[in-house]
Amino acid sequence: MQAALRAVRSHGAHAQGTLSYTTSPAHSLQTWLDLTEQLLETGVDSIAIKDMSGILTPMAAYELVSEIKKRYDVRLHLHAHATTGMAEMALLKAIEAGVDGVDTAISSMSATYGHPATEALVATLAGTEHDTGLDILKLESIAAYFREVRRKYHAFEGQLKGTDSRILVAQVPGGMLTNLEGQLKQQNAAHRLDEVLAEIPRVREDLGFIPLVTPTSQIVGTQAVLNVLTGERYKTIAKETAGILKGEYGHTPVPVNAVLQARVLEGAAPVTCRPADLLKPELAMLEADVKRQAQEKGITLADNAIDDVLTVALFPQIGLKFLENRNNPAAFEPVPQAEEAKPAAAPVKAAASGVYTVEVEGQAFVVKVSDGGDISQLTAAVPATAPAAAAPAGAGAPVTAPLAGNIWKVTATEGQTVAEGDVLLILEAMKMETEIRAAQAGTVRGIAVKSGDAVAVGDTLMTLA
């Protein structure tokens, strides 16, 4: 963070530090006061309290803001999500305690996974010492505009229709919740969301009660999905989960699960220094590699080539493919259009909203049914329990895909002798890299996939003879 702060300062920009609010046996009011002091010592210009899960209670908000303002002369903001229904009250109590700014969203884009409505807070504060001076009529015209914009993207919205009290326990941020829903849909397991939400607190405890904020929220969430879908906790440990256990993401609030840590370290020592100090300079090498591949594939890089280099660095699985097709509209899905109003039809019994798997002439499809029976997001489904193709008698044990995703790298070679636990290939699924390891010792035969291939649950990837 200190390196990022120096970079921000060198460009004359405003550097805001953040308290990623969470609750656990490892967190208390003193925790946040200590972190506030540490942030101020690094030289931040302001501090934001980020309540990404909507778990900051109104009284806790009042106490936290009051204590920080009492001790430190710093501009303080509050960012709270509306998922649990407490955010509006938390904002109001924080304002009473002296917070300098709060985050809201225009009403047509507010609530559920997002933030409290701007208009509601403006009306609440009107005529008080905290009157915002904003014009409700002008805000309504903005809301009307975004109401139409939102209609275009209705099919991509999550399932949440109102307050979700489950988040008070799972502490899942709004963005993480929509990501979980999407991941489970891809795996044809949308009905298992409650199991995943119950598993998340357990994974978080194993990882040292780490706050659920990007990127650690995605890591914890995806590991919880893996634990549920594979039917065995930590049967598969994602690369990023292993990184937290090894110390590659820095210190956790309390020590991580010692058994899991020993498993991923395999005798090595955990990282105890600043993790970034262990990184070798790689930008020049990456830049040369991207330019080489661009020349080989006939890709025209941007005038400011570093932008394209960073795209590939951040998204190695799809970065080059994007650059190759960015001027080809046919390679991308069409821009969503707002649905036209449908003519009135004879009354029918409303269908229960939700995500369903429907079989038509032997082919399974995942469909989303909205209130009233509207169907959207029709996609071919791969049965989560689809059996792998049987290997020929005596041919050995098939290695199958535990998740739907893309092959990132095949590390085993044809005829290679492997031991139990050796990494055979790496699967990119749910934005994470998952190592597929040998369940037994054997010889690799019949490798059926290569880097970049898309696979479904249960697909045979290779065989161990």
Short mmCIF file of C-alpha atoms in Angstrom, two decimals:
data_model
loop_
_atom_site.label_atom_id
_atom_site.label_comp_id
_atom_site.label_asym_id
_atom_site.label_seq_id
_atom_site.Cartn_x
_atom_site.Cartn_y
_atom_site.Cartn_z
CA MET A 1 0.00 0.00 0.00
CA GLN A 2 2.89 2.34 0.70
CA ALA A 3 4.13 1.95 -2.87
CA ALA A 4 0.65 2.75 -4.20
CA LEU A 5 0.43 5.76 -1.90
CA ARG A 6 3.74 7.11 -3.20
CA ALA A 7 2.53 6.71 -6.77
CA VAL A 8 -0.73 8.55 -6.06
CA ARG A 9 1.12 11.36 -4.32
CA SER A 10 3.65 11.67 -7.16
CA HIS A 11 0.77 12.53 -9.51
CA GLY A 12 -0.77 15.06 -7.15
CA ALA A 13 -3.87 12.93 -6.58
CA HIS A 14 -5.92 12.32 -3.44
CA ALA A 15 -5.06 9.11 -1.56
CA GLN A 16 -7.91 7.66 0.47
CA GLY A 17 -7.25 4.85 2.92
CA THR A 18 -9.94 2.30 3.69
CA LEU A 19 -11.14 0.39 6.73
CA SER A 20 -12.74 -2.76 5.28
CA TYR A 21 -15.34 -3.27 7.99
CA THR A 22 -16.04 -6.76 9.24
CA THR A 23 -16.88 -8.55 12.47
CA SER A 24 -15.18 -11.60 13.95
CA PRO A 25 -13.55 -12.75 17.20
CA ALA A 26 -10.43 -10.97 15.90
CA HIS A 27 -12.06 -7.56 15.36
CA SER A 28 -13.09 -4.92 17.89
CA LEU A 29 -13.46 -1.14 18.09
CA GLN A 30 -9.82 -0.93 19.10
CA THR A 31 -8.87 -2.84 15.93
CA TRP A 32 -10.37 -0.09 13.78
CA LEU A 33 -8.84 2.70 15.84
CA ASP A 34 -5.40 1.09 15.53
CA LEU A 35 -5.82 0.67 11.78
CA THR A 36 -6.94 4.28 11.46
CA GLU A 37 -3.74 5.41 13.14
CA GLN A 38 -1.66 3.18 10.88
CA LEU A 39 -3.34 4.63 7.79
CA LEU A 40 -2.72 8.18 8.97
CA GLU A 41 0.93 7.35 9.62
CA THR A 42 1.28 6.29 5.98
CA GLY A 43 0.07 9.74 4.91
CA VAL A 44 -3.43 9.14 3.51
CA ASP A 45 -5.51 12.25 2.76
CA SER A 46 -8.81 10.80 3.99
CA ILE A 47 -10.29 7.54 5.27
CA ALA A 48 -13.35 5.57 4.15
CA ILE A 49 -15.19 3.03 6.26
CA LYS A 50 -16.16 0.39 3.70
CA ASP A 51 -19.10 -1.73 4.82
CA MET A 52 -19.10 -3.99 1.78
CA SER A 53 -21.51 -6.52 3.26
CA GLY A 54 -24.02 -4.19 4.91
CA ILE A 55 -23.28 -5.56 8.39
CA LEU A 56 -22.43 -2.26 10.09
CA THR A 57 -25.23 -1.71 12.58
CA PRO A 58 -26.49 1.84 13.16
CA MET A 59 -25.18 1.92 16.72
CA ALA A 60 -21.80 0.51 15.70
CA ALA A 61 -21.62 3.16 12.95
CA TYR A 62 -22.29 5.92 15.47
CA GLU A 63 -19.68 4.60 17.89
CA LEU A 64 -17.00 4.02 15.25
CA VAL A 65 -17.40 7.42 13.59
CA SER A 66 -17.59 9.21 16.95
CA GLU A 67 -14.43 7.60 18.28
CA ILE A 68 -12.42 8.22 15.11
CA LYS A 69 -13.49 11.88 14.87
CA LYS A 70 -12.80 12.35 18.59
CA ARG A 71 -9.22 11.13 18.23
CA TYR A 72 -8.13 12.19 14.75
CA ASP A 73 -8.45 15.23 12.53
CA VAL A 74 -9.24 13.38 9.30
CA ARG A 75 -11.94 13.56 6.65
CA LEU A 76 -14.09 10.45 7.08
CA HIS A 77 -16.49 8.80 4.62
CA LEU A 78 -18.90 5.87 4.95
CA HIS A 79 -19.62 3.41 2.15
CA ALA A 80 -22.34 0.87 3.03
CA HIS A 81 -24.28 -1.70 1.00
CA ALA A 82 -28.03 -2.12 1.45
CA THR A 83 -28.14 -5.93 1.33
CA THR A 84 -29.19 -6.49 4.95
CA GLY A 85 -31.52 -3.48 5.25
CA MET A 86 -29.40 -1.59 7.80
CA ALA A 87 -27.48 0.79 5.54
CA GLU A 88 -29.98 3.68 5.58
CA MET A 89 -30.01 3.67 9.38
CA ALA A 90 -26.23 3.31 9.55
CA LEU A 91 -25.75 6.33 7.26
CA LEU A 92 -28.08 8.46 9.36
CA LYS A 93 -26.37 7.55 12.64
CA ALA A 94 -22.94 8.14 11.07
CA ILE A 95 -24.09 11.59 9.93
CA GLU A 96 -25.25 12.36 13.46
CA ALA A 97 -21.81 11.26 14.69
CA GLY A 98 -19.99 13.66 12.36
CA VAL A 99 -19.07 11.67 9.25
CA ASP A 100 -18.02 13.97 6.40
CA GLY A 101 -19.49 12.08 3.45
CA VAL A 102 -21.62 9.04 2.62
CA ASP A 103 -22.12 6.98 -0.53
CA THR A 104 -25.58 6.53 -2.05
CA ALA A 105 -27.01 5.46 -5.41
CA ILE A 106 -29.76 7.03 -7.49
CA SER A 107 -33.01 5.26 -6.58
CA SER A 108 -33.41 3.34 -9.83
CA MET A 109 -30.00 1.74 -9.24
CA SER A 110 -30.19 1.43 -5.46
CA ALA A 111 -30.85 -1.13 -2.72
CA THR A 112 -30.37 -4.94 -2.67
CA TYR A 113 -26.75 -5.46 -3.79
CA GLY A 114 -26.10 -1.71 -4.06
CA HIS A 115 -26.40 1.37 -1.86
CA PRO A 116 -29.22 3.30 -0.17
CA ALA A 117 -31.23 5.61 -2.43
CA THR A 118 -29.91 9.15 -2.79
CA GLU A 119 -33.38 10.70 -2.86
CA ALA A 120 -34.45 9.03 0.39
CA LEU A 121 -31.45 10.40 2.27
CA VAL A 122 -31.84 13.85 0.71
CA ALA A 123 -35.47 13.94 1.87
CA THR A 124 -34.52 12.66 5.33
CA LEU A 125 -31.95 15.43 5.84
CA ALA A 126 -34.01 18.25 4.30
CA GLY A 127 -34.53 21.13 6.73
CA THR A 128 -31.94 19.85 9.20
CA GLU A 129 -28.41 21.06 9.90
CA HIS A 130 -27.27 18.36 7.46
CA ASP A 131 -29.50 19.52 4.57
CA THR A 132 -27.75 18.53 1.33
CA GLY A 133 -29.28 21.27 -0.81
CA LEU A 134 -29.95 18.77 -3.59
CA ASP A 135 -33.12 19.17 -5.68
CA ILE A 136 -35.42 16.13 -5.50
CA LEU A 137 -37.04 17.01 -8.85
CA LYS A 138 -33.68 17.05 -10.61
CA LEU A 139 -32.73 13.80 -8.93
CA GLU A 140 -35.96 12.24 -10.20
CA SER A 141 -35.04 13.09 -13.79
CA ILE A 142 -31.73 11.30 -13.25
CA ALA A 143 -33.55 8.32 -11.73
CA ALA A 144 -35.89 8.17 -14.73
CA TYR A 145 -32.94 8.02 -17.13
CA PHE A 146 -31.24 5.17 -15.28
CA ARG A 147 -34.54 3.33 -14.90
CA GLU A 148 -34.48 2.80 -18.67
CA VAL A 149 -30.79 1.90 -18.65
CA ARG A 150 -31.42 -0.73 -16.00
CA ARG A 151 -34.13 -2.36 -18.11
CA LYS A 152 -31.48 -3.23 -20.71
CA TYR A 153 -29.49 -5.23 -18.21
CA HIS A 154 -32.35 -6.86 -16.34
CA ALA A 155 -31.34 -10.32 -17.53
CA PHE A 156 -27.95 -9.95 -15.85
CA GLU A 157 -29.25 -9.01 -12.41
CA GLY A 158 -28.96 -11.31 -9.41
CA GLN A 159 -31.82 -13.13 -7.73
CA LEU A 160 -32.07 -10.85 -4.70
CA LYS A 161 -35.37 -8.96 -4.63
CA GLY A 162 -35.12 -7.38 -1.18
CA THR A 163 -33.37 -7.60 2.18
CA ASP A 164 -31.32 -10.77 2.74
CA SER A 165 -30.76 -11.55 6.43
CA ARG A 166 -28.49 -14.50 5.56
CA ILE A 167 -25.74 -11.98 4.90
CA LEU A 168 -25.67 -11.02 8.58
CA VAL A 169 -24.07 -14.44 9.15
CA ALA A 170 -22.24 -15.08 5.87
CA GLN A 171 -20.98 -11.44 5.58
CA VAL A 172 -21.02 -11.69 1.78
CA PRO A 173 -20.56 -8.35 -0.03
CA GLY A 174 -23.08 -7.44 -2.73
CA GLY A 175 -20.63 -7.95 -5.60
CA MET A 176 -19.53 -11.26 -4.15
CA LEU A 177 -23.14 -12.44 -3.84
CA THR A 178 -23.90 -11.82 -7.52
CA ASN A 179 -20.62 -13.51 -8.41
CA LEU A 180 -21.55 -16.57 -6.35
CA GLU A 181 -24.93 -16.78 -8.06
CA GLY A 182 -23.22 -16.60 -11.44
CA GLN A 183 -20.66 -19.24 -10.51
CA LEU A 184 -23.32 -21.65 -9.32
CA LYS A 185 -25.38 -21.11 -12.47
CA GLN A 186 -22.34 -21.96 -14.59
CA GLN A 187 -22.00 -25.19 -12.63
CA ASN A 188 -25.76 -25.92 -12.89
CA ALA A 189 -25.97 -25.71 -9.10
CA ALA A 190 -27.92 -22.51 -8.41
CA HIS A 191 -30.04 -24.42 -5.90
CA ARG A 192 -27.00 -24.89 -3.64
CA LEU A 193 -26.51 -21.22 -2.76
CA ASP A 194 -27.61 -21.72 0.86
CA GLU A 195 -24.99 -24.45 1.32
CA VAL A 196 -22.30 -22.13 -0.02
CA LEU A 197 -23.43 -19.27 2.23
CA ALA A 198 -23.18 -21.62 5.21
CA GLU A 199 -19.69 -22.74 4.17
CA ILE A 200 -18.27 -19.22 3.69
CA PRO A 201 -17.87 -18.39 7.42
CA ARG A 202 -16.04 -21.69 7.95
CA VAL A 203 -13.61 -21.00 5.10
CA ARG A 204 -13.09 -17.46 6.34
CA GLU A 205 -12.17 -18.78 9.79
CA ASP A 206 -9.71 -21.24 8.22
CA LEU A 207 -8.11 -18.28 6.43
CA GLY A 208 -7.60 -16.24 9.60
CA PHE A 209 -10.88 -14.28 9.60
CA ILE A 210 -9.71 -12.32 6.59
CA PRO A 211 -12.10 -9.47 5.59
CA LEU A 212 -14.39 -10.30 2.67
CA VAL A 213 -13.33 -7.57 0.28
CA THR A 214 -11.87 -7.90 -3.23
CA PRO A 215 -9.82 -9.96 -3.91
CA THR A 216 -10.14 -12.03 -0.73
CA SER A 217 -13.94 -12.12 -0.94
CA GLN A 218 -13.74 -13.87 -4.31
CA ILE A 219 -11.10 -16.26 -2.99
CA VAL A 220 -13.14 -17.26 0.07
CA GLY A 221 -16.35 -17.49 -1.96
CA THR A 222 -14.87 -19.62 -4.70
CA GLN A 223 -13.21 -21.96 -2.21
CA ALA A 224 -16.58 -22.35 -0.47
CA VAL A 225 -18.15 -23.23 -3.83
CA LEU A 226 -15.40 -25.80 -4.46
CA ASN A 227 -15.91 -27.33 -1.01
CA VAL A 228 -19.65 -27.70 -1.62
CA LEU A 229 -19.57 -28.91 -5.23
CA THR A 230 -16.77 -31.44 -4.78
CA GLY A 231 -18.51 -32.90 -1.73
CA GLU A 232 -15.36 -32.74 0.39
CA ARG A 233 -13.88 -29.73 2.18
CA TYR A 234 -10.57 -28.74 0.58
CA LYS A 235 -10.48 -31.74 -1.73
CA THR A 236 -9.37 -29.08 -4.19
CA ILE A 237 -7.56 -25.96 -2.97
CA ALA A 238 -7.58 -23.04 -5.38
CA LYS A 239 -4.22 -21.46 -6.18
CA GLU A 240 -5.33 -18.19 -4.61
CA THR A 241 -6.53 -19.92 -1.43
CA ALA A 242 -3.11 -21.54 -1.17
CA GLY A 243 -1.61 -18.07 -1.58
CA ILE A 244 -3.40 -16.79 1.52
CA LEU A 245 -2.33 -19.86 3.50
CA LYS A 246 1.28 -19.33 2.39
CA GLY A 247 1.27 -15.67 3.43
CA GLU A 248 1.40 -14.27 -0.11
CA TYR A 249 -1.43 -11.84 0.67
CA GLY A 250 0.17 -10.51 3.85
CA HIS A 251 -0.71 -11.02 7.50
CA THR A 252 -4.19 -12.24 8.39
CA PRO A 253 -6.00 -10.94 11.52
CA VAL A 254 -5.32 -14.26 13.29
CA PRO A 255 -3.22 -17.29 12.22
CA VAL A 256 -4.63 -19.45 9.42
CA ASN A 257 -5.56 -23.12 9.84
CA ALA A 258 -2.24 -24.84 10.61
CA VAL A 259 -3.16 -28.16 8.96
CA LEU A 260 -4.17 -26.52 5.70
CA GLN A 261 -1.10 -24.29 5.78
CA ALA A 262 1.23 -27.26 6.21
CA ARG A 263 -0.52 -29.02 3.34
CA VAL A 264 0.06 -26.20 0.83
CA LEU A 265 3.56 -25.29 2.06
CA GLU A 266 4.80 -28.86 1.52
CA GLY A 267 7.75 -28.24 3.84
CA ALA A 268 8.51 -24.70 2.69
CA ALA A 269 8.44 -21.69 5.00
CA PRO A 270 5.50 -19.23 4.95
CA VAL A 271 6.00 -15.68 3.73
CA THR A 272 6.58 -13.36 6.69
CA CYS A 273 8.01 -10.30 4.94
CA ARG A 274 6.21 -7.83 2.66
CA PRO A 275 5.10 -10.23 -0.13
CA ALA A 276 5.76 -7.73 -2.93
CA ASP A 277 9.44 -7.64 -1.95
CA LEU A 278 9.73 -11.21 -3.26
CA LEU A 279 8.48 -10.34 -6.73
CA LYS A 280 11.02 -10.08 -9.53
CA PRO A 281 10.73 -7.20 -12.02
CA GLU A 282 8.72 -8.67 -14.89
CA LEU A 283 7.16 -5.79 -16.81
CA ALA A 284 9.91 -5.57 -19.45
CA MET A 285 9.75 -9.32 -20.09
CA LEU A 286 5.96 -9.26 -20.24
CA GLU A 287 5.97 -6.31 -22.63
CA ALA A 288 8.36 -8.12 -24.98
CA ASP A 289 6.26 -11.30 -24.81
CA VAL A 290 3.01 -9.47 -25.61
CA LYS A 291 4.60 -7.66 -28.56
CA ARG A 292 5.98 -10.96 -29.85
CA GLN A 293 2.61 -12.70 -29.65
CA ALA A 294 0.87 -9.70 -31.19
CA GLN A 295 3.24 -9.81 -34.15
CA GLU A 296 2.75 -13.56 -34.58
CA LYS A 297 -1.06 -13.24 -34.48
CA GLY A 298 -1.27 -10.03 -36.50
CA ILE A 299 -2.70 -8.04 -33.59
CA THR A 300 -2.40 -4.26 -33.70
CA LEU A 301 -1.55 -2.95 -30.26
CA ALA A 302 -2.79 0.37 -28.90
CA ASP A 303 -0.67 3.48 -29.44
CA ASN A 304 0.05 3.37 -25.73
CA ALA A 305 1.12 -0.28 -25.75
CA ILE A 306 1.42 -0.49 -21.98
CA ASP A 307 -2.39 -0.50 -21.76
CA ASP A 308 -2.54 -3.72 -23.77
CA VAL A 309 0.37 -5.23 -21.85
CA LEU A 310 -1.45 -4.62 -18.58
CA THR A 311 -4.65 -6.13 -20.04
CA VAL A 312 -2.78 -9.36 -20.75
CA ALA A 313 -1.04 -9.26 -17.36
CA LEU A 314 -4.33 -8.87 -15.49
CA PHE A 315 -6.32 -11.32 -17.62
CA PRO A 316 -3.82 -13.88 -18.93
CA GLN A 317 -6.49 -16.40 -19.92
CA ILE A 318 -8.48 -14.07 -22.18
CA GLY A 319 -6.37 -10.92 -22.61
CA LEU A 320 -4.84 -11.78 -25.99
CA LYS A 321 -8.14 -13.10 -27.29
CA PHE A 322 -9.75 -9.78 -26.40
CA LEU A 323 -7.02 -7.79 -28.16
CA GLU A 324 -7.36 -10.02 -31.20
CA ASN A 325 -11.10 -9.39 -31.46
CA ARG A 326 -11.64 -5.91 -30.01
CA ASN A 327 -12.39 -4.42 -33.44
CA ASN A 328 -14.63 -7.35 -34.38
CA PRO A 329 -18.16 -6.69 -33.06
CA ALA A 330 -19.26 -10.17 -34.11
CA ALA A 331 -16.96 -11.67 -31.47
CA PHE A 332 -18.91 -10.05 -28.65
CA GLU A 333 -22.47 -10.35 -27.45
CA PRO A 334 -24.78 -7.61 -28.80
CA VAL A 335 -25.48 -4.50 -26.75
CA PRO A 336 -28.54 -5.24 -24.59
CA GLN A 337 -31.77 -3.52 -25.56
CA ALA A 338 -34.63 -2.65 -23.26
CA GLU A 339 -37.45 -5.16 -23.61
CA GLU A 340 -40.48 -3.83 -25.43
CA ALA A 341 -43.75 -3.87 -23.56
CA LYS A 342 -45.61 -7.07 -24.37
CA PRO A 343 -49.29 -7.04 -25.38
CA ALA A 344 -51.68 -8.13 -22.68
CA ALA A 345 -52.32 -11.85 -22.65
CA ALA A 346 -54.95 -14.01 -21.06
CA PRO A 347 -54.38 -14.32 -17.32
CA VAL A 348 -52.29 -17.31 -16.39
CA LYS A 349 -51.07 -18.63 -13.11
CA ALA A 350 -47.83 -16.81 -12.24
CA ALA A 351 -44.75 -18.98 -12.22
CA ALA A 352 -42.55 -19.02 -9.17
CA SER A 353 -39.47 -16.91 -9.85
CA GLY A 354 -36.05 -18.53 -9.78
CA VAL A 355 -33.54 -20.49 -11.85
CA TYR A 356 -34.62 -23.87 -13.20
CA THR A 357 -33.21 -26.66 -15.31
CA VAL A 358 -35.66 -27.64 -18.05
CA GLU A 359 -35.30 -30.67 -20.30
CA VAL A 360 -36.52 -30.40 -23.90
CA GLU A 361 -36.22 -33.47 -26.13
CA GLY A 362 -33.42 -34.84 -23.99
CA GLN A 363 -31.45 -31.56 -23.93
CA ALA A 364 -31.17 -29.73 -20.58
CA PHE A 365 -31.38 -25.93 -20.41
CA VAL A 366 -30.92 -23.47 -17.54
CA VAL A 367 -33.67 -20.83 -17.57
CA LYS A 368 -34.37 -17.86 -15.35
CA VAL A 369 -38.08 -17.33 -14.60
CA SER A 370 -39.02 -13.87 -13.36
CA ASP A 371 -42.11 -12.96 -11.37
CA GLY A 372 -45.05 -13.39 -13.71
CA GLY A 373 -43.43 -16.13 -15.75
CA ASP A 374 -41.06 -14.22 -18.08
CA ILE A 375 -38.22 -16.53 -19.12
CA SER A 376 -34.71 -15.30 -19.88
CA GLN A 377 -31.09 -16.49 -19.98
CA LEU A 378 -31.79 -19.68 -21.92
CA THR A 379 -28.51 -21.62 -21.95
CA ALA A 380 -27.55 -25.21 -22.50
CA ALA A 381 -26.92 -26.93 -19.19
CA VAL A 382 -24.44 -29.60 -18.26
CA PRO A 383 -25.83 -31.92 -15.59
CA ALA A 384 -23.81 -31.49 -12.40
CA THR A 385 -23.97 -35.23 -11.89
CA ALA A 386 -23.18 -36.22 -15.46
CA PRO A 387 -21.03 -39.33 -15.35
CA ALA A 388 -17.67 -39.28 -17.05
CA ALA A 389 -17.25 -41.40 -20.14
CA ALA A 390 -16.23 -44.86 -19.07
CA ALA A 391 -12.63 -45.75 -19.74
CA PRO A 392 -11.96 -48.94 -21.70
CA ALA A 393 -11.52 -52.03 -19.55
CA GLY A 394 -8.04 -52.15 -18.10
CA ALA A 395 -7.24 -48.65 -19.38
CA GLY A 396 -7.02 -47.12 -15.92
CA ALA A 397 -8.84 -44.46 -13.93
CA PRO A 398 -10.24 -41.43 -15.75
CA VAL A 399 -9.34 -37.96 -14.44
CA THR A 400 -12.48 -35.87 -14.78
CA ALA A 401 -13.28 -32.16 -14.53
CA PRO A 402 -14.75 -31.32 -11.10
CA LEU A 403 -16.02 -27.99 -12.46
CA ALA A 404 -16.99 -26.40 -15.74
CA GLY A 405 -14.31 -24.02 -17.00
CA ASN A 406 -11.34 -23.62 -19.33
CA ILE A 407 -8.07 -25.51 -19.36
CA TRP A 408 -5.37 -23.04 -18.36
CA LYS A 409 -2.37 -25.35 -18.56
CA VAL A 410 -1.69 -29.07 -18.98
CA THR A 411 1.35 -29.85 -16.84
CA ALA A 412 1.43 -33.63 -17.31
CA THR A 413 2.71 -35.25 -20.49
CA GLU A 414 1.72 -38.42 -22.28
CA GLY A 415 3.44 -41.42 -20.72
CA GLN A 416 4.62 -39.49 -17.65
CA THR A 417 4.72 -41.41 -14.38
CA VAL A 418 3.07 -39.43 -11.59
CA ALA A 419 2.63 -39.90 -7.86
CA GLU A 420 -0.55 -39.40 -5.89
CA GLY A 421 -1.09 -35.67 -5.40
CA ASP A 422 0.96 -34.53 -8.41
CA VAL A 423 -0.53 -31.65 -10.40
CA LEU A 424 -1.80 -32.90 -13.76
CA LEU A 425 -3.35 -29.73 -15.14
CA ILE A 426 -4.72 -26.35 -14.09
CA LEU A 427 -8.36 -25.50 -14.68
CA GLU A 428 -9.57 -21.89 -14.80
CA ALA A 429 -13.05 -21.90 -13.32
CA MET A 430 -15.02 -19.16 -11.58
CA LYS A 431 -12.16 -16.68 -12.19
CA MET A 432 -9.76 -18.84 -10.17
CA GLU A 433 -7.04 -21.34 -11.01
CA THR A 434 -7.76 -24.82 -9.68
CA GLU A 435 -5.10 -27.52 -9.71
CA ILE A 436 -6.33 -30.96 -10.75
CA ARG A 437 -4.15 -33.49 -8.95
CA ALA A 438 -3.65 -37.21 -9.36
CA ALA A 439 -5.89 -39.20 -7.02
CA GLN A 440 -3.50 -42.15 -7.34
CA ALA A 441 -0.09 -42.99 -8.71
CA GLY A 442 0.05 -44.07 -12.34
CA THR A 443 1.06 -43.35 -15.90
CA VAL A 444 -0.61 -40.56 -17.85
CA ARG A 445 -2.49 -41.82 -20.90
CA GLY A 446 -4.90 -40.35 -23.41
CA ILE A 447 -4.66 -36.63 -22.66
CA ALA A 448 -7.92 -35.36 -24.15
CA VAL A 449 -7.57 -31.60 -23.64
CA LYS A 450 -5.18 -28.75 -24.39
CA SER A 451 -4.72 -25.22 -23.12
CA GLY A 452 -7.75 -23.07 -23.88
CA ASP A 453 -10.27 -25.92 -24.19
CA ALA A 454 -13.64 -25.48 -22.49
CA VAL A 455 -14.74 -28.44 -20.38
CA ALA A 456 -17.95 -29.42 -18.61
CA VAL A 457 -18.42 -31.10 -15.27
CA GLY A 458 -17.48 -34.77 -15.56
CA ASP A 459 -15.55 -34.50 -18.83
CA THR A 460 -12.64 -36.94 -19.02
CA LEU A 461 -9.40 -34.96 -19.20
CA MET A 462 -6.92 -37.84 -19.22
CA THR A 463 -6.49 -41.33 -17.80
CA LEU A 464 -4.11 -42.72 -15.18
CA ALA A 465 -3.12 -46.27 -16.08
#
